[in-house]
Amino acid sequence: MKFIKNHLMFILPLMAILLGIEFFLVFDRTTDTYEKGLKEGYTMLVVSKKPVELATFQTLNRHISSSEQIARDGIVSEVAKGVGKSTSAAIIKALPYFYNLGLDAYLKSSELETIKKDLKSDTNIKRVETFGGSYNSSYRLFAFIKFTLKLFIVFMTVVSLFLIIKQMEIWKYAHKERMRVMEIFGAPLMLRSGILFKVAFVDAILASILVSALFLYVKFYWAAQSGIDMMVENQEVLFRVTDMGILLGSSLLIVIVAVYSVVFSNKGVEE
Amino acid sequence: MSNVIHASNLTLSYDNGEKQIIKDANFSIKKGEFVFITGPSGSGKSTLLKSLYGQLKPTEGDLVVGGLNLTNIRQRKLQELRTHMGIIFQDYKLVNEWTVAKNVVLPLMIAGYSTEIQDTQARRLLKHVKLSEHADKYPLELSGGEQQRVGVARALAKNPVVILADEPTGNLDDYSSNVIWDLMENACQQLDTTVLVVTHKIPTIFSLPYRHFIIESKGVYEVH
Ligand SMILES: Nc1ncnc2c1ncn2[C@@H]1O[C@H](COP(=O)(O)OP(=O)(O)OP(=O)(O)O)[C@@H](O)[C@H]1O
Ligand SMILES: [Mg+2]
């Protein structure tokens, strides 16, 4: 019982760190798609007197990644319903050109203002419409969530690391007598603390497996049944095989740091 | 014959030199000698022994053990030196979560011997101290006298150059004490091991010639 408790006290904080790391990875990936989605979904509306090439837009501002002309015929036919053919031709002639401009990144509203100004510097361009208001608030919320999550993960990692080191100290205390006897008979540090390394490695592997299993479960069972669009759409990026390696590597690194910090904190156990 | 231990102007103290225990001691001990160290309680017998296995660095003077000066020895060298020592304590200092057999071969384990060698040596050593039937027991299942025989067997495991014992019979009755003395005499005689024993009572039945040091008022004196 005590044995299980001792291990849990080590595995749980380690799992907390690993969960944090995995959340971080998944969050980065899903928001990457989200960011891309926002970017691709977002366009500026430009009204110009004459046709403008994409290259021309791009010389005005390098953030413009695509331009799509809105079909004028459609507009005209809507406006000029029931009007004679010659009149509609006249309307077409008088009608300016409309473009949807795509941007290459998720930009702040101040940057959007710059683009607007840059575009307007061309006399050919009559109007530029951005949707700055809603764009700005969703971007801010997005940045805030991202920042909070990162802060939380860092905080949790630090707290968990302390717990891990505390548990290591308890172990070291439990093995103090044996380590001392071994020291008297000339055992080098590595041999003396071998048991700590062994237990820590086993727990590191266990924690990695548990966290991987949890995410695999979420990916293959829960995500599909959750009915949450975001989960269903991003099922593929929820957990990747390489993540298992990252988790195992991180947990081994953490336990090595923890064991070393405890073992070297007080080299020769004095009487 | 060469000196296994040589102390010149040896000063030992605790608390960064503030608490002086032994001052300007000079003595040499040769290979194969059997030495008793006596003295009043608190005189520094255990302290001297601690310095001999490198647990306490000399404050001043030189202390050479097995050709190595312990005043400025490196950790690695000290570890190696300790693998040539057999140390025996009044409170046995066995590892209670290990079996008797495993305790006995600790020095062999540290030296990196294979488990086969460890097993055969464990059998030999336990037979030597008449504990063969207790090999798979744990130390706390044995009597004090039996535990100390495990301690002696462990000290002898790697044929040490020197055996250091701090009141090895301090907790034992006369019968068990005599068994321990016998084993130590034996090691000295058969294996030419140097033996230093701190005790408050030199055994009455002791067949080997021996030297006797007394520690008193910070000095180490030989009784002739
Ligand atoms: N780690 C220590 N720190 C400070 N003082 C110590 C320490 N160990 C021992 N002493 C002191 O050093 C003196 C000598 O102690 P030591 O244990 O060597 O005596 P001893 O001769 O072995 O006594 P005993 O016969 O009772 O075992 C004592 O006054 C003791 O209080
Ligand atoms: Mg003592």
Coordinates of C-alpha atoms and ligand atoms in Angstrom, one line a residue:
Chain A
M1 CA 0.0 0.0 0.0
K2 CA 2.8 2.4 1.0
F3 CA 4.7 1.3 -2.0
I4 CA 1.8 2.2 -4.3
K5 CA 1.3 5.5 -2.6
N6 CA 5.0 6.3 -2.9
H7 CA 4.9 5.7 -6.6
L8 CA 1.6 7.6 -7.1
M9 CA 3.1 10.6 -5.4
F10 CA 5.8 10.5 -8.1
I11 CA 3.8 9.5 -11.1
L12 CA 0.9 11.9 -10.6
P13 CA 3.0 15.1 -10.7
L14 CA 5.0 13.7 -13.6
M15 CA 1.7 13.0 -15.4
A16 CA 0.6 16.5 -14.7
I17 CA 3.7 17.8 -16.5
L18 CA 3.3 15.4 -19.4
L19 CA -0.4 16.3 -19.8
G20 CA 0.7 20.0 -19.8
I21 CA 3.3 19.2 -22.5
E22 CA 0.8 17.2 -24.6
F23 CA -1.9 19.9 -24.2
F24 CA 0.6 22.4 -25.4
L25 CA 1.4 20.4 -28.4
V26 CA -2.2 19.7 -29.3
F27 CA -3.2 23.3 -28.7
D28 CA -0.4 24.5 -30.9
R29 CA -1.5 22.2 -33.6
T30 CA -5.3 22.9 -33.4
T31 CA -4.9 26.6 -33.1
D32 CA -2.5 26.5 -36.0
T33 CA -5.4 25.2 -38.1
Y34 CA -7.7 27.7 -36.4
E35 CA -5.3 30.5 -37.2
K36 CA -5.1 29.4 -40.8
G37 CA -8.9 29.2 -40.9
L38 CA -9.2 32.7 -39.6
K39 CA -6.6 33.9 -42.0
E40 CA -8.1 32.2 -45.0
G41 CA -11.6 33.2 -44.0
Y42 CA -10.7 36.8 -43.6
T43 CA -10.7 39.1 -46.6
M44 CA -10.7 42.8 -47.3
L45 CA -13.0 44.3 -49.8
V46 CA -11.4 46.7 -52.3
V47 CA -13.2 48.9 -54.8
S48 CA -11.2 50.3 -57.7
K49 CA -11.8 52.2 -60.8
K50 CA -9.7 50.1 -63.1
P51 CA -8.7 46.4 -62.9
V52 CA -5.8 45.7 -60.5
E53 CA -3.5 42.7 -60.7
L54 CA -2.5 40.7 -57.6
A55 CA 1.1 41.8 -58.1
T56 CA 0.1 45.4 -57.9
F57 CA -1.7 44.8 -54.6
Q58 CA 1.3 43.0 -53.4
T59 CA 3.6 45.9 -54.2
L60 CA 1.3 48.1 -52.1
N61 CA 1.5 45.7 -49.1
R62 CA 3.3 42.5 -48.8
H63 CA 0.7 40.9 -46.5
I64 CA -1.8 40.4 -49.3
S65 CA -1.7 36.9 -50.4
S66 CA -4.6 36.5 -52.8
S67 CA -7.0 38.6 -54.7
E68 CA -10.3 37.5 -56.2
Q69 CA -12.4 39.6 -58.4
I70 CA -16.1 39.6 -57.7
A71 CA -17.9 38.8 -60.9
R72 CA -19.4 42.1 -62.2
D73 CA -21.9 40.4 -64.5
G74 CA -23.7 38.9 -61.6
I75 CA -24.0 42.3 -59.8
V76 CA -25.1 44.0 -62.9
S77 CA -27.7 41.4 -63.8
E78 CA -29.1 41.8 -60.3
V79 CA -29.1 45.6 -60.4
A80 CA -30.2 45.9 -64.0
K81 CA -33.1 43.5 -64.0
G82 CA -35.6 44.5 -66.6
V83 CA -33.3 47.1 -68.1
G84 CA -32.3 47.1 -71.7
K85 CA -29.2 45.5 -72.9
S86 CA -27.5 48.8 -73.9
T87 CA -28.3 50.3 -70.4
S88 CA -26.8 47.3 -68.7
A89 CA -23.7 47.7 -70.8
A90 CA -23.5 51.3 -69.6
I91 CA -23.9 50.3 -66.1
I92 CA -21.1 47.8 -66.5
K93 CA -18.9 50.5 -67.8
A94 CA -19.7 52.8 -65.0
L95 CA -19.4 50.1 -62.4
P96 CA -16.1 50.0 -60.4
Y97 CA -14.2 46.7 -59.9
F98 CA -14.6 44.7 -56.7
Y99 CA -11.9 42.5 -55.1
N100 CA -11.7 40.2 -52.2
L101 CA -8.1 40.3 -50.8
G102 CA -6.8 37.4 -48.7
L103 CA -4.1 38.0 -46.1
D104 CA -1.1 35.8 -45.4
A105 CA -1.2 35.9 -41.6
Y106 CA -3.4 36.6 -38.7
L107 CA -2.8 40.4 -38.2
K108 CA -3.5 42.9 -35.5
S109 CA -6.0 45.7 -36.2
S110 CA -3.2 48.3 -36.3
E111 CA -1.6 46.3 -39.1
L112 CA -4.8 46.1 -40.9
E113 CA -5.0 49.9 -40.7
T114 CA -1.6 50.1 -42.3
I115 CA -2.7 47.8 -45.2
K116 CA -5.8 50.0 -45.6
K117 CA -3.6 53.1 -45.8
D118 CA -1.2 51.5 -48.2
L119 CA -4.0 50.4 -50.5
K120 CA -5.5 53.8 -50.5
S121 CA -2.3 55.4 -51.5
D122 CA -3.0 54.1 -55.0
T123 CA -5.3 56.7 -56.6
N124 CA -7.0 53.9 -58.6
I125 CA -8.4 52.5 -55.4
K126 CA -11.6 54.2 -54.3
R127 CA -12.6 52.2 -51.1
V128 CA -11.1 49.7 -48.8
E129 CA -13.4 47.9 -46.3
T130 CA -12.0 45.9 -43.3
F131 CA -14.0 44.2 -40.6
G132 CA -11.6 45.4 -37.9
G133 CA -14.1 45.4 -35.1
S134 CA -15.0 41.7 -34.9
Y135 CA -11.6 40.7 -36.1
N136 CA -9.8 42.5 -33.3
S137 CA -11.9 41.1 -30.5
S138 CA -11.6 37.5 -31.7
Y139 CA -7.9 37.9 -32.1
R140 CA -7.6 39.3 -28.6
L141 CA -9.6 36.5 -27.1
F142 CA -7.5 34.0 -29.0
A143 CA -4.2 35.6 -27.8
F144 CA -5.5 35.7 -24.3
I145 CA -6.5 32.1 -24.2
K146 CA -3.2 31.1 -25.7
F147 CA -1.2 33.1 -23.1
T148 CA -3.3 31.9 -20.2
L149 CA -2.9 28.3 -21.2
K150 CA 0.9 28.6 -21.6
L151 CA 1.1 30.4 -18.2
F152 CA -0.9 27.6 -16.6
I153 CA 1.2 24.9 -18.1
V154 CA 4.4 26.6 -16.9
F155 CA 3.0 27.1 -13.4
M156 CA 1.8 23.5 -13.2
T157 CA 5.2 22.2 -14.4
V158 CA 7.0 24.2 -11.7
V159 CA 4.7 23.0 -8.9
S160 CA 4.9 19.4 -10.2
L161 CA 8.6 19.6 -10.3
F162 CA 8.8 20.6 -6.7
L163 CA 6.5 17.7 -5.8
I164 CA 8.7 15.3 -7.7
I165 CA 11.8 16.5 -5.9
K166 CA 10.1 16.3 -2.5
Q167 CA 9.1 12.7 -3.2
M168 CA 12.7 11.9 -4.3
E169 CA 13.9 13.3 -1.0
I170 CA 11.5 11.0 0.9
W171 CA 12.8 8.1 -1.1
K172 CA 16.4 9.1 -0.4
Y173 CA 15.6 9.3 3.2
A174 CA 14.1 5.8 3.1
H175 CA 17.2 4.5 1.4
K176 CA 19.6 6.6 3.5
E177 CA 20.8 3.7 5.7
R178 CA 21.5 1.4 2.8
M179 CA 23.2 4.2 0.8
R180 CA 25.4 5.0 3.8
V181 CA 26.4 1.4 4.4
M182 CA 27.3 1.1 0.7
E183 CA 29.3 4.3 0.9
I184 CA 31.3 3.0 3.8
F185 CA 32.2 0.0 1.7
G186 CA 33.4 2.2 -1.1
A187 CA 30.4 2.1 -3.5
P188 CA 30.5 5.0 -6.0
L189 CA 27.6 7.4 -6.1
M190 CA 26.0 5.8 -9.1
L191 CA 25.8 2.4 -7.5
R192 CA 24.5 3.9 -4.2
S193 CA 21.8 5.9 -5.9
G194 CA 21.1 3.1 -8.5
I195 CA 17.8 2.2 -6.8
L196 CA 16.6 5.8 -7.1
F197 CA 17.4 5.9 -10.8
K198 CA 15.7 2.5 -11.3
V199 CA 12.5 3.4 -9.6
A200 CA 12.4 6.9 -11.2
F201 CA 12.9 5.4 -14.7
V202 CA 10.2 2.9 -14.2
D203 CA 7.8 5.6 -13.0
A204 CA 8.8 7.9 -15.9
I205 CA 8.0 5.1 -18.4
L206 CA 4.7 4.4 -16.6
A207 CA 3.7 8.0 -16.6
S208 CA 4.4 8.4 -20.3
I209 CA 2.4 5.3 -21.1
L210 CA -0.6 6.5 -19.0
V211 CA -0.6 9.9 -20.6
S212 CA -0.3 8.5 -24.1
A213 CA -3.1 6.0 -23.4
L214 CA -5.3 8.8 -22.2
F215 CA -4.7 10.9 -25.3
L216 CA -5.2 7.9 -27.6
Y217 CA -8.5 7.2 -25.9
V218 CA -9.5 10.8 -26.3
K219 CA -8.5 10.7 -30.0
F220 CA -10.1 7.5 -31.1
Y221 CA -13.1 7.1 -28.8
W222 CA -14.1 10.3 -27.1
A223 CA -13.4 12.9 -29.8
A224 CA -15.5 11.1 -32.4
Q225 CA -18.4 10.7 -29.9
S226 CA -18.1 14.0 -28.3
G227 CA -20.1 15.9 -30.9
I228 CA -17.8 18.8 -30.5
D229 CA -17.0 20.1 -34.0
M230 CA -13.5 21.3 -33.1
M231 CA -12.7 17.8 -31.7
V232 CA -14.1 15.9 -34.7
E233 CA -12.4 18.2 -37.2
N234 CA -9.0 18.1 -35.4
Q235 CA -9.1 14.4 -34.5
E236 CA -6.0 13.7 -36.5
V237 CA -3.8 16.2 -34.6
L238 CA -5.0 15.2 -31.2
F239 CA -2.2 12.7 -30.7
R240 CA 0.6 11.6 -32.9
V241 CA 3.0 8.7 -32.6
T242 CA 5.9 11.2 -32.3
D243 CA 4.2 12.6 -29.2
M244 CA 4.9 9.4 -27.4
G245 CA 8.6 9.9 -28.0
I246 CA 8.4 13.5 -26.9
L247 CA 6.6 12.5 -23.7
L248 CA 9.0 9.7 -22.9
G249 CA 12.0 11.9 -23.6
S250 CA 10.6 14.7 -21.4
S251 CA 9.7 12.4 -18.5
L252 CA 13.1 10.8 -18.6
L253 CA 14.8 14.2 -18.7
I254 CA 12.7 15.4 -15.7
V255 CA 13.5 12.4 -13.6
I256 CA 17.2 12.6 -14.4
V257 CA 17.2 16.2 -13.3
A258 CA 15.2 15.3 -10.2
V259 CA 17.4 12.4 -9.1
Y260 CA 20.6 14.3 -9.8
S261 CA 19.4 17.3 -7.8
V262 CA 18.5 15.1 -4.8
V263 CA 21.6 12.9 -5.0
F264 CA 24.0 15.7 -5.3
S265 CA 22.3 18.0 -2.8
N266 CA 24.2 16.2 0.0
K267 CA 27.0 14.1 -1.3
G268 CA 28.7 12.3 1.6
V269 CA 25.9 11.5 4.1
E270 CA 27.7 12.6 7.3
E271 CA 27.0 11.0 10.6
Chain B
M1 CA 57.7 -5.1 6.8
S2 CA 55.7 -2.2 5.4
N3 CA 53.4 0.1 7.3
V4 CA 49.8 -0.3 6.5
I5 CA 48.9 2.7 8.7
H6 CA 51.2 5.6 9.6
A7 CA 50.1 8.7 11.5
S8 CA 52.4 11.7 12.1
N9 CA 51.4 14.7 14.1
L10 CA 47.8 13.7 13.5
T11 CA 45.2 16.1 14.8
L12 CA 41.5 15.3 14.5
S13 CA 38.7 17.6 15.4
Y14 CA 35.0 18.4 14.8
D15 CA 33.2 21.6 14.0
N16 CA 35.8 23.0 11.6
G17 CA 38.7 22.5 14.0
E18 CA 37.0 24.1 17.0
K19 CA 36.5 20.8 18.9
Q20 CA 39.8 19.1 19.1
I21 CA 39.6 15.4 19.9
I22 CA 43.1 14.0 19.1
K23 CA 46.3 16.1 19.0
D24 CA 49.7 15.4 17.5
A25 CA 49.4 11.6 17.5
N26 CA 52.2 9.5 16.1
F27 CA 52.0 5.8 15.4
S28 CA 52.6 3.1 12.8
I29 CA 50.9 -0.2 12.3
K30 CA 52.5 -2.9 10.2
K31 CA 50.9 -5.5 7.9
G32 CA 49.4 -8.4 9.8
E33 CA 49.5 -6.8 13.2
F34 CA 46.6 -7.1 15.6
V35 CA 45.9 -3.9 17.5
F36 CA 43.5 -3.1 20.4
I37 CA 42.6 0.5 21.1
T38 CA 41.0 1.3 24.5
G39 CA 40.3 4.5 26.4
P40 CA 37.6 6.2 28.4
S41 CA 34.2 6.9 26.8
G42 CA 34.3 10.1 24.7
S43 CA 38.1 10.0 24.4
G44 CA 38.0 9.7 20.6
K45 CA 38.3 6.0 19.8
S46 CA 35.5 6.0 17.3
T47 CA 36.8 9.3 16.0
L48 CA 40.2 7.8 15.2
L49 CA 38.6 4.9 13.5
K50 CA 36.4 7.2 11.4
S51 CA 39.5 9.0 10.3
L52 CA 41.1 5.7 9.2
Y53 CA 38.3 4.9 6.8
G54 CA 38.2 8.5 5.6
Q55 CA 34.9 9.6 7.1
L56 CA 36.8 12.4 9.0
K57 CA 39.6 14.3 7.3
P58 CA 42.7 15.1 9.5
T59 CA 42.7 18.7 10.6
E60 CA 46.5 18.7 10.7
G61 CA 49.3 16.3 10.2
D62 CA 49.4 13.2 8.0
L63 CA 47.5 10.0 8.0
V64 CA 48.7 7.4 5.5
V65 CA 46.6 4.3 5.0
G66 CA 47.6 1.7 2.4
G67 CA 50.0 4.2 0.8
L68 CA 47.4 6.9 0.4
N69 CA 47.5 10.1 2.4
L70 CA 44.0 10.7 3.7
T71 CA 44.6 14.4 4.4
N72 CA 44.2 15.3 0.7
I73 CA 42.7 12.2 -0.8
R74 CA 40.2 12.4 -3.8
Q75 CA 36.8 10.9 -3.5
R76 CA 37.5 8.3 -6.1
K77 CA 40.7 7.1 -4.4
L78 CA 39.0 7.0 -1.1
Q79 CA 36.2 4.8 -2.5
E80 CA 38.9 2.5 -3.9
L81 CA 40.7 2.4 -0.6
R82 CA 37.5 1.5 1.2
T83 CA 37.0 -1.5 -1.0
H84 CA 40.2 -2.9 0.5
M85 CA 38.9 -2.4 4.1
G86 CA 36.5 -4.5 6.2
I87 CA 34.6 -2.4 8.7
I88 CA 32.7 -3.7 11.6
F89 CA 30.4 -1.7 13.8
Q90 CA 28.9 -2.2 17.3
D91 CA 25.4 -1.8 15.8
Y92 CA 26.3 -4.1 12.9
K93 CA 25.0 -1.6 10.2
L94 CA 23.5 -4.4 8.1
V95 CA 21.0 -3.5 5.3
N96 CA 17.8 -4.8 6.9
E97 CA 15.9 -5.1 3.6
W98 CA 18.5 -7.4 2.1
T99 CA 18.9 -11.1 2.9
V100 CA 21.8 -12.2 5.0
A101 CA 23.5 -13.7 1.9
K102 CA 23.2 -10.4 0.0
N103 CA 24.5 -8.4 3.0
V104 CA 27.6 -10.6 3.2
V105 CA 28.6 -10.1 -0.5
L106 CA 28.1 -6.3 -0.6
P107 CA 31.8 -5.7 -1.1
L108 CA 31.8 -8.1 -4.0
M109 CA 28.8 -6.5 -5.5
I110 CA 30.5 -3.1 -5.2
A111 CA 33.6 -4.6 -6.9
G112 CA 31.3 -5.7 -9.7
Y113 CA 31.7 -9.5 -9.4
S114 CA 29.1 -11.6 -11.2
T115 CA 26.1 -13.0 -9.3
E116 CA 27.5 -16.5 -9.7
I117 CA 30.7 -15.6 -7.9
Q118 CA 28.6 -13.7 -5.3
D119 CA 26.5 -16.7 -4.7
T120 CA 29.4 -19.1 -4.2
Q121 CA 31.2 -16.6 -2.0
A122 CA 28.1 -16.0 0.1
R123 CA 27.9 -19.8 0.8
R124 CA 31.6 -20.0 1.6
L125 CA 31.5 -16.9 4.0
L126 CA 28.3 -18.0 5.7
K127 CA 29.7 -21.4 6.3
H128 CA 32.8 -19.8 7.7
V129 CA 30.8 -17.9 10.3
K130 CA 28.5 -20.8 10.8
L131 CA 25.3 -19.2 9.5
S132 CA 24.7 -21.4 6.4
E133 CA 21.1 -22.1 7.4
H134 CA 20.3 -18.4 7.7
A135 CA 21.3 -17.3 4.2
D136 CA 17.8 -16.4 3.1
K137 CA 16.7 -14.7 6.3
Y138 CA 16.7 -11.0 6.9
P139 CA 19.1 -9.5 9.5
L140 CA 16.3 -8.6 12.0
E141 CA 15.3 -12.3 12.2
L142 CA 18.7 -13.0 13.7
S143 CA 20.1 -12.6 17.2
G144 CA 22.7 -9.9 17.9
G145 CA 25.5 -12.4 18.0
E146 CA 24.4 -13.8 14.6
Q147 CA 24.0 -10.4 13.1
Q148 CA 27.5 -9.5 14.1
R149 CA 28.8 -12.7 12.5
V150 CA 27.1 -11.5 9.3
G151 CA 29.0 -8.2 9.9
V152 CA 32.3 -10.1 10.2
A153 CA 31.6 -12.2 7.2
R154 CA 30.9 -9.0 5.2
A155 CA 34.1 -7.5 6.4
L156 CA 36.0 -10.6 5.3
A157 CA 34.2 -10.9 1.9
K158 CA 36.9 -9.4 -0.3
N159 CA 40.0 -10.4 1.7
P160 CA 40.6 -6.9 3.0
V161 CA 44.1 -5.5 3.7
V162 CA 42.8 -4.0 7.0
I163 CA 39.9 -4.7 9.3
L164 CA 38.6 -1.8 11.4
A165 CA 36.2 -2.7 14.1
D166 CA 34.4 -0.3 16.5
E167 CA 33.4 -2.2 19.7
P168 CA 32.4 -5.3 17.6
T169 CA 31.4 -7.2 20.8
G170 CA 29.9 -4.2 22.6
N171 CA 26.3 -5.6 22.4
L172 CA 27.2 -9.2 22.8
D173 CA 27.4 -11.8 25.6
D174 CA 30.7 -13.5 26.4
Y175 CA 29.9 -16.6 24.3
S176 CA 29.1 -14.6 21.2
S177 CA 32.0 -12.2 21.8
N178 CA 34.4 -15.1 21.9
V179 CA 33.1 -16.4 18.5
I180 CA 33.7 -12.9 17.0
W181 CA 37.3 -12.7 18.5
D182 CA 38.0 -16.1 17.2
L183 CA 37.0 -15.1 13.6
M184 CA 39.1 -12.0 13.8
E185 CA 42.2 -13.8 15.1
N186 CA 41.7 -16.3 12.4
A187 CA 41.6 -13.6 9.7
C188 CA 44.8 -12.0 11.1
Q189 CA 46.6 -15.3 11.3
Q190 CA 45.5 -17.0 8.1
L191 CA 45.2 -14.1 5.8
D192 CA 47.8 -11.8 7.3
T193 CA 45.1 -9.1 7.6
T194 CA 45.9 -6.1 9.7
V195 CA 43.2 -5.7 12.4
L196 CA 42.4 -2.7 14.5
V197 CA 39.8 -3.1 17.2
V198 CA 38.3 -0.5 19.4
T199 CA 37.1 -2.1 22.6
H200 CA 36.5 -1.3 26.2
K201 CA 37.6 -4.8 27.3
I202 CA 40.5 -6.7 25.8
P203 CA 39.4 -10.4 25.7
T204 CA 41.0 -12.6 28.3
I205 CA 41.4 -15.6 26.0
F206 CA 43.4 -14.3 23.1
S207 CA 46.1 -16.4 21.6
L208 CA 47.8 -14.0 19.2
P209 CA 50.4 -11.5 20.1
Y210 CA 48.9 -8.0 19.9
R211 CA 49.6 -4.3 20.4
H212 CA 47.6 -2.1 22.7
F213 CA 47.0 1.6 22.3
I214 CA 45.2 3.8 24.8
I215 CA 43.6 7.1 23.8
E216 CA 43.6 9.6 26.7
S217 CA 43.5 13.4 26.9
K218 CA 43.8 13.8 23.2
G219 CA 46.9 11.5 22.9
V220 CA 47.4 8.1 21.5
Y221 CA 49.9 6.0 23.6
E222 CA 51.1 2.5 23.2
V223 CA 51.1 0.2 26.3
H224 CA 54.0 -2.2 26.5
Ligands
LIG1 N1 30.0 14.2 14.7 C1 30.4 14.8 15.8 N2 30.4 16.2 15.9 C2 30.9 16.8 17.0 N3 31.4 16.1 18.0 C3 31.5 14.8 18.0 C4 31.0 14.1 16.8 N4 31.2 12.7 17.1 C5 31.8 12.6 18.3 N5 32.0 13.8 18.8 C6 32.6 14.1 20.1 O1 33.9 13.7 20.0 C7 34.3 13.1 21.3 C8 34.9 11.7 21.0 O2 33.8 10.9 20.5 P1 34.0 9.4 20.1 O3 32.8 8.9 19.6 O4 35.2 9.3 19.3 O5 34.3 8.8 21.5 P2 34.6 7.3 21.9 O6 36.0 7.2 22.5 O7 34.3 6.4 20.7 O8 33.5 7.0 23.0 P3 32.7 5.7 23.4 O9 33.6 4.8 24.1 O10 31.6 6.2 24.3 O11 32.2 5.1 22.1 C9 33.1 13.1 22.2 O12 33.2 14.2 23.0 C10 32.0 13.3 21.2 O13 31.0 14.1 21.8
MG2 MG 32.8 5.0 20.2

